[in-house]
Amino acid sequence: MERHPAFKPCICLFQVSSDQIEQLHRRFKQLSGEQPTIRKENFNKVPDLELNPIRSKIIHAFFDNRNLRKGPSGVADEINFEDFLTIMSYFRPIDISMDEEQVELCRKEKLRFLFHMYDSDSDGRITLEEYRNVVEELLSGNPHIEKESARSIADGAMMEAASICVGQMEPDQVYEGITFEDFLKIWQGIDIETKMHVRFLNMETMALCH
Amino acid sequence: MAKKGFHLYHRLPGLVPESCLLIIVGVLVGCIIFGTDHKSPPVMDTNIYFLYLLPPIILEGGYFMPTRPFFENFGSILWWAGLGALINAFGIGLSLYFICQIKAFGLSDVNLLQNLLFGSLISSVDPVAVLAVFEEARVNEPLYMMIFGEALLNDGITVVLYNILIAFTKMHKFEHIEPVDILAGCARFIIVGLGGVFFGIIFGFISAFITRFTQNISAIEPLIVFMFSYLSYLVAETLYLSGILAITACAVTMKKYVEENVSQTSYTTIKYFMKMLSSVSETLIFIFMGVSTVGKNHEWNWAFVCFTLVFCQIWRAISVFALFYVSNQFRTFPFSIKDQCIIFYSGVRGAGSFSLAFLLPLALFPRKKMFVTATLVIIYFTVFIQGVTVGPLVRYLDVKKTNKKESINEELHIRLMDHLKAGIEDVCGQWSHYQVRDKFKKFDHRYLRKILIRSNQPKSSIVSLYKKLEMKQAIEMVETGMLSSTSFSMPPQTQRIQGTTRLSPEDVASMRDILTRNLYRVRQRTLSYNKYNLKPQSSEKQAKEILIRRQNTLRESMRKGHSLPWGKPAGTKNIRYLSFPYSAPQSASARRDARLAEFTVHLKFIGGQPFSFGYPRNTSQEERTGRARRLASRPKPLFHALDEDYESEEESEEEVSPLASRWSGEHRNRREHHKSHGPLLQRK
């Protein structure tokens, strides 16, 4: 089980510039309807999100305690602006001026976010069922794909993952699921840093640690 | 002639870029022609070049463009290709003009316009050779796309510029050109460019639309594709728009929809024919170039040639560093100086420049020969020196590599990421890249696909990738089957012996164990090798070697259509993607049956008759690796599962048929397999 300390002094996560904070604050107000907190229902105000196949997972990610650094599991009922910023900061592009260690740290944080999206029951492992769930959701926008295909794709992916992580397995060995370390292994070499960022959340340097 | 050149160049090692080889061939041919008879060698004129030789090359470039990375970097590419060409053209032209003013060089009769024209034609870059090197070296995607984009757009832009300047030259003398004309020239440039693209897109849609209805006459599908692309070119040219950009836009638009509409054989035909046509064109052009090198049509002027060379490099450097400095401000992931150096160094000239130089009207250019000579020198220099050394340079500078590998996991994650990003952007209420892309996709799905695609089954890239990997695996399995059958075809009795003696009792027991436990149809990546060679390590290694090589060649041939640089097989790890069967009752000769069954599986692919049973596929891997995985156990019988799987894969059956000719050995085995298939079925 992973433990999140309440507020890790993370270098990359809280650096959002003041204009962006303004912008996000305005957006927060818009979504929450002038309330100080947002609930899950408020996300219905985002029309384009309806068409997103992994909508539920995205919304859940906002309320996931692990992402909010409030605990190892569980779901919050409502989030305030600070939490909103916390989640947004996962999508900050990695600054090239950061050194190796910081880059590594940021990368891990982003990957952890992704891991939490897959691992819906917070047990620290992505099991086959959870993986299947993800694949089914991803393909849910496509009515022509049968469930069978989705399942076999998930199985195939799981196999691949297992072979990367564990290599050759004994006949008796059962592969429990993908742990975070395995997850890191799968993503090794693929630059998540270049992929997981939202364009406008750019720039600097105003460290804003509450 | 071309064929001979081809044949020669295929055998030579792939270290030297293609252009080098082609030029050498051309020179040889030129020498022969020059030596044997003094008649004028075959000459290329405007019509032949522009009507016949150029379109196929452009078409191939546009068709095999990887759309997603292209549009992700679209802004940078446009900025760089467009402005780069202009800066280079005018820069070189003006600098040469100033050189020409110096009386000492004897060039004062070359006026500004002529210099500008020369500048425009010499700035036409042909980095196709470089692209091949990049692909080999697996450089990072944005860098590859910049060069690719430049290759694609550069031709169009230079030709437009060239035509405009020729028109100017034909007008009056330089002094009569007024600012209004220059403005008109600029406006013309934009109109010609955009108009060409517009027409290309329209023709792309038309041809996509037509292919929607060609189910029953699939033989003419390739014809439609080629015809409409060419038509777009001709129409654009007739309207004085840029035919090159038209044909590029047509290819890009067409590809997406046509690929889904046409039958598999048409698709393969289109791919290969396109490649062939473009190779033929290019070879011909290079041969012409070689031919005209060897001849008396030269005028050597030291100053002009040297300064051209110098200025080409200088201006390219200036344009690269200046333009990228600007575009880096807007990019999230800017290009490093290393990348920029590589881009600068990959300014290899080629057939384009030569053709344009050769086609200069002699009447307007009394010193045409000098231009031609200079062009040839530049081409030779850049191709041979830069082209050959860019590979080592890339390695030396340790340019950031791409690490894409084709795996389902990666595809899944990327899709997830896309949706995630789009979602987050929606939440933030911001417009950005992914929003645009999303919106386009929605529009595409809602309207365009309904109109243009035959059976509107939106395909997921995940599913297609999965199917593709499955297909590859199937092909590989047959390959191994092939290999073992051919290697054992010599001594038929040894086959029988080997079939039985290699099974030790404990092997069988463990195998059976594993199979009965593992009811679930899971896929496993195991080490691949020729399954009949268990004991001697050396021969196994050999078989593995052969297998790897054959797999590589097969993968290469399958990937000919791919212009993405990644996709080299994981030769080091040698992992394959195999599937376990549903457990079938095994016996002593289980393995042999399994092997035969595997043949029947693939006969099914070739014969096209779906079986309605589940049957064991390649089981023998297990006995060596003995790995089974219990991810879940499914108590219900898997016949249904396999059924569905095969039905969904029926359309991918056809993919196998073009390669069927390689498996002619199968037919031989068919008879004996049908016999053994009987007892196999009964056992169930």
mmCIF file of C-alpha atoms in Angstrom, chain A residues 23-24 27 31 43 46 48-49 51-54 57-58 62 84 87-88 91 93-94 96 113-114 117-118 128 131-132 134-135 138-139 142-146 148-149 151-164 167-176 178 183 186-202, chain B residues 72 330-334 400-401 403-435 438-439 442 446 456-460 462-463 466-467 469 514 517 520-527 573 575 577 580 625-632 634 636 641 644-645 648:
data_model
loop_
_atom_site.group_PDB
_atom_site.id
_atom_site.type_symbol
_atom_site.label_atom_id
_atom_site.label_comp_id
_atom_site.label_asym_id
_atom_site.label_seq_id
_atom_site.Cartn_x
_atom_site.Cartn_y
_atom_site.Cartn_z
ATOM 1 C CA GLN A 23 -8.021 31.676 -14.858
ATOM 2 C CA LEU A 24 -8.496 28.418 -13.069
ATOM 3 C CA ARG A 27 -13.312 28.394 -14.076
ATOM 4 C CA LEU A 31 -18.242 25.071 -12.346
ATOM 5 C CA PHE A 43 -19.047 18.326 -13.745
ATOM 6 C CA VAL A 46 -19.010 20.626 -18.940
ATOM 7 C CA ASP A 48 -18.043 18.282 -24.109
ATOM 8 C CA LEU A 49 -17.156 15.905 -21.366
ATOM 9 C CA LEU A 51 -18.793 12.545 -25.244
ATOM 10 C CA ASN A 52 -15.621 11.464 -23.613
ATOM 11 C CA PRO A 53 -15.517 7.697 -23.207
ATOM 12 C CA ILE A 54 -13.569 7.771 -19.990
ATOM 13 C CA LYS A 57 -12.796 7.894 -14.696
ATOM 14 C CA ILE A 58 -11.736 11.474 -15.220
ATOM 15 C CA PHE A 62 -10.716 14.596 -9.340
ATOM 16 C CA PHE A 84 -8.650 21.505 -7.923
ATOM 17 C CA ILE A 87 -5.179 17.875 -9.711
ATOM 18 C CA MET A 88 -4.421 20.389 -12.427
ATOM 19 C CA PHE A 91 -0.758 18.173 -16.070
ATOM 20 C CA PRO A 93 4.469 20.254 -18.710
ATOM 21 C CA ILE A 94 7.870 19.420 -17.455
ATOM 22 C CA ILE A 96 13.405 21.612 -19.372
ATOM 23 C CA PHE A 113 -1.931 9.702 -11.451
ATOM 24 C CA LEU A 114 -2.415 7.372 -14.371
ATOM 25 C CA MET A 117 -6.991 5.886 -12.906
ATOM 26 C CA TYR A 118 -6.538 2.272 -13.712
ATOM 27 C CA LEU A 128 -7.199 -8.061 -15.067
ATOM 28 C CA TYR A 131 -7.753 -3.474 -16.946
ATOM 29 C CA ARG A 132 -10.662 -4.913 -18.816
ATOM 30 C CA VAL A 134 -10.497 0.420 -18.762
ATOM 31 C CA VAL A 135 -10.374 -1.111 -22.207
ATOM 32 C CA LEU A 138 -12.083 3.215 -23.983
ATOM 33 C CA LEU A 139 -13.851 1.291 -26.670
ATOM 34 C CA ASN A 142 -17.620 2.429 -30.608
ATOM 35 C CA PRO A 143 -20.840 0.439 -30.824
ATOM 36 C CA HIS A 144 -19.524 -2.064 -33.293
ATOM 37 C CA ILE A 145 -16.919 -3.608 -31.109
ATOM 38 C CA GLU A 146 -18.183 -6.541 -29.134
ATOM 39 C CA GLU A 148 -15.317 -10.121 -26.529
ATOM 40 C CA SER A 149 -12.851 -8.088 -28.501
ATOM 41 C CA ARG A 151 -11.786 -8.523 -23.278
ATOM 42 C CA SER A 152 -9.286 -10.212 -25.483
ATOM 43 C CA ILE A 153 -7.489 -6.948 -26.051
ATOM 44 C CA ALA A 154 -7.283 -6.447 -22.339
ATOM 45 C CA ASP A 155 -6.009 -9.966 -21.907
ATOM 46 C CA GLY A 156 -3.419 -9.451 -24.558
ATOM 47 C CA ALA A 157 -2.294 -6.231 -22.983
ATOM 48 C CA MET A 158 -2.091 -7.853 -19.607
ATOM 49 C CA MET A 159 0.037 -10.594 -21.014
ATOM 50 C CA GLU A 160 2.332 -8.129 -22.583
ATOM 51 C CA ALA A 161 2.600 -6.262 -19.357
ATOM 52 C CA ALA A 162 3.290 -9.418 -17.447
ATOM 53 C CA SER A 163 5.986 -10.452 -19.809
ATOM 54 C CA ILE A 164 7.666 -7.091 -19.535
ATOM 55 C CA GLY A 167 9.604 -12.153 -17.841
ATOM 56 C CA GLN A 168 9.188 -15.839 -18.036
ATOM 57 C CA MET A 169 6.963 -17.281 -15.378
ATOM 58 C CA GLU A 170 6.827 -20.637 -13.752
ATOM 59 C CA PRO A 171 3.863 -22.806 -14.532
ATOM 60 C CA ASP A 172 2.450 -22.355 -11.080
ATOM 61 C CA GLN A 173 3.000 -18.725 -10.888
ATOM 62 C CA VAL A 174 -0.030 -16.581 -10.932
ATOM 63 C CA TYR A 175 0.267 -13.051 -12.024
ATOM 64 C CA GLU A 176 -1.613 -10.986 -9.549
ATOM 65 C CA ILE A 178 0.357 -4.773 -12.241
ATOM 66 C CA PHE A 183 3.690 0.037 -14.259
ATOM 67 C CA ILE A 186 6.071 -0.704 -18.765
ATOM 68 C CA TRP A 187 6.344 2.984 -19.250
ATOM 69 C CA GLN A 188 10.071 2.950 -19.216
ATOM 70 C CA GLY A 189 11.399 4.526 -22.290
ATOM 71 C CA ILE A 190 8.138 6.033 -23.355
ATOM 72 C CA ASP A 191 8.275 9.720 -22.683
ATOM 73 C CA ILE A 192 5.240 10.435 -20.694
ATOM 74 C CA GLU A 193 6.670 13.816 -19.956
ATOM 75 C CA THR A 194 6.044 14.884 -23.494
ATOM 76 C CA LYS A 195 2.585 13.472 -23.658
ATOM 77 C CA MET A 196 0.869 14.196 -20.421
ATOM 78 C CA HIS A 197 0.502 17.882 -20.312
ATOM 79 C CA VAL A 198 -2.128 20.396 -21.080
ATOM 80 C CA ARG A 199 -0.818 23.099 -23.274
ATOM 81 C CA PHE A 200 -1.776 26.185 -21.465
ATOM 82 C CA LEU A 201 -0.532 25.071 -18.113
ATOM 83 C CA ASN A 202 2.803 26.317 -19.102
ATOM 84 C CA GLU B 72 0.651 17.640 -34.352
ATOM 85 C CA PHE B 330 5.598 28.601 -29.372
ATOM 86 C CA ARG B 331 6.374 24.997 -28.977
ATOM 87 C CA THR B 332 5.915 23.138 -25.773
ATOM 88 C CA PHE B 333 8.892 21.007 -26.545
ATOM 89 C CA PRO B 334 11.378 23.047 -28.459
ATOM 90 C CA LYS B 400 17.281 11.872 -29.026
ATOM 91 C CA LYS B 401 15.849 8.645 -30.258
ATOM 92 C CA ASN B 403 11.328 4.627 -28.421
ATOM 93 C CA LYS B 404 8.141 3.606 -29.952
ATOM 94 C CA LYS B 405 7.416 -0.002 -30.069
ATOM 95 C CA GLU B 406 4.286 -1.483 -31.319
ATOM 96 C CA SER B 407 2.522 -2.833 -28.371
ATOM 97 C CA ILE B 408 -1.023 -2.959 -27.280
ATOM 98 C CA ASN B 409 -0.222 -1.436 -23.945
ATOM 99 C CA GLU B 410 1.275 1.571 -25.528
ATOM 100 C CA GLU B 411 -1.624 2.066 -27.862
ATOM 101 C CA LEU B 412 -4.033 1.769 -24.966
ATOM 102 C CA HIS B 413 -2.146 4.212 -22.882
ATOM 103 C CA ILE B 414 -1.876 6.714 -25.651
ATOM 104 C CA ARG B 415 -5.568 6.598 -26.311
ATOM 105 C CA LEU B 416 -6.291 6.935 -22.658
ATOM 106 C CA MET B 417 -4.004 9.877 -22.515
ATOM 107 C CA ASP B 418 -5.697 11.536 -25.436
ATOM 108 C CA HIS B 419 -9.084 11.250 -23.876
ATOM 109 C CA LEU B 420 -7.745 12.279 -20.532
ATOM 110 C CA LYS B 421 -6.178 15.376 -21.920
ATOM 111 C CA ALA B 422 -9.248 16.272 -23.890
ATOM 112 C CA GLY B 423 -11.281 15.793 -20.750
ATOM 113 C CA ILE B 424 -9.049 17.934 -18.618
ATOM 114 C CA GLU B 425 -9.042 20.630 -21.220
ATOM 115 C CA ASP B 426 -12.803 20.554 -21.318
ATOM 116 C CA VAL B 427 -12.896 20.891 -17.582
ATOM 117 C CA CYS B 428 -10.573 23.838 -17.721
ATOM 118 C CA GLY B 429 -12.571 25.360 -20.480
ATOM 119 C CA GLN B 430 -9.542 25.976 -22.593
ATOM 120 C CA TRP B 431 -9.117 25.557 -26.262
ATOM 121 C CA SER B 432 -6.101 23.771 -27.436
ATOM 122 C CA HIS B 433 -4.602 21.281 -29.778
ATOM 123 C CA TYR B 434 -6.571 18.346 -28.597
ATOM 124 C CA GLN B 435 -9.789 20.213 -28.656
ATOM 125 C CA ASP B 438 -11.362 16.203 -31.091
ATOM 126 C CA LYS B 439 -13.702 18.560 -32.838
ATOM 127 C CA LYS B 442 -16.379 14.471 -34.260
ATOM 128 C CA ARG B 446 -20.688 12.570 -37.972
ATOM 129 C CA ASN B 456 -19.606 2.922 -41.575
ATOM 130 C CA GLN B 457 -17.869 0.945 -38.971
ATOM 131 C CA PRO B 458 -15.675 3.250 -37.047
ATOM 132 C CA LYS B 459 -12.537 1.402 -36.403
ATOM 133 C CA SER B 460 -10.675 1.804 -33.248
ATOM 134 C CA ILE B 462 -6.607 -0.220 -30.591
ATOM 135 C CA VAL B 463 -8.610 -2.940 -32.233
ATOM 136 C CA TYR B 466 -4.590 -5.795 -31.907
ATOM 137 C CA LYS B 467 -5.771 -7.476 -35.047
ATOM 138 C CA LEU B 469 -0.526 -8.119 -34.071
ATOM 139 C CA ILE B 514 -0.580 -27.133 -17.865
ATOM 140 C CA ARG B 517 -5.234 -26.191 -15.747
ATOM 141 C CA TYR B 520 -8.607 -19.803 -20.219
ATOM 142 C CA ARG B 521 -7.527 -18.742 -23.612
ATOM 143 C CA VAL B 522 -4.693 -16.516 -22.783
ATOM 144 C CA ARG B 523 -2.006 -15.127 -24.906
ATOM 145 C CA GLN B 524 1.521 -15.271 -23.941
ATOM 146 C CA ARG B 525 4.690 -13.885 -25.160
ATOM 147 C CA THR B 526 7.293 -16.509 -25.130
ATOM 148 C CA LEU B 527 10.608 -16.924 -26.674
ATOM 149 C CA LYS B 573 14.523 -9.792 -27.144
ATOM 150 C CA ILE B 575 9.687 -12.060 -28.146
ATOM 151 C CA TYR B 577 3.136 -13.255 -29.532
ATOM 152 C CA PHE B 580 -2.469 -20.952 -26.214
ATOM 153 C CA THR B 625 8.680 -22.808 -21.649
ATOM 154 C CA GLY B 626 5.981 -24.392 -19.611
ATOM 155 C CA ARG B 627 4.556 -21.110 -18.637
ATOM 156 C CA ALA B 628 0.950 -20.780 -18.149
ATOM 157 C CA ARG B 629 -0.797 -18.047 -16.529
ATOM 158 C CA ARG B 630 -3.856 -18.097 -14.497
ATOM 159 C CA LEU B 631 -5.353 -14.772 -14.817
ATOM 160 C CA ALA B 632 -8.821 -16.111 -14.613
ATOM 161 C CA ARG B 634 -13.271 -19.605 -17.374
ATOM 162 C CA LYS B 636 -17.525 -22.317 -19.755
ATOM 163 C CA ALA B 641 -15.329 -17.452 -27.666
ATOM 164 C CA GLU B 644 -16.704 -14.940 -32.220
ATOM 165 C CA ASP B 645 -13.097 -14.219 -32.496
ATOM 166 C CA SER B 648 -14.621 -10.855 -36.233
#
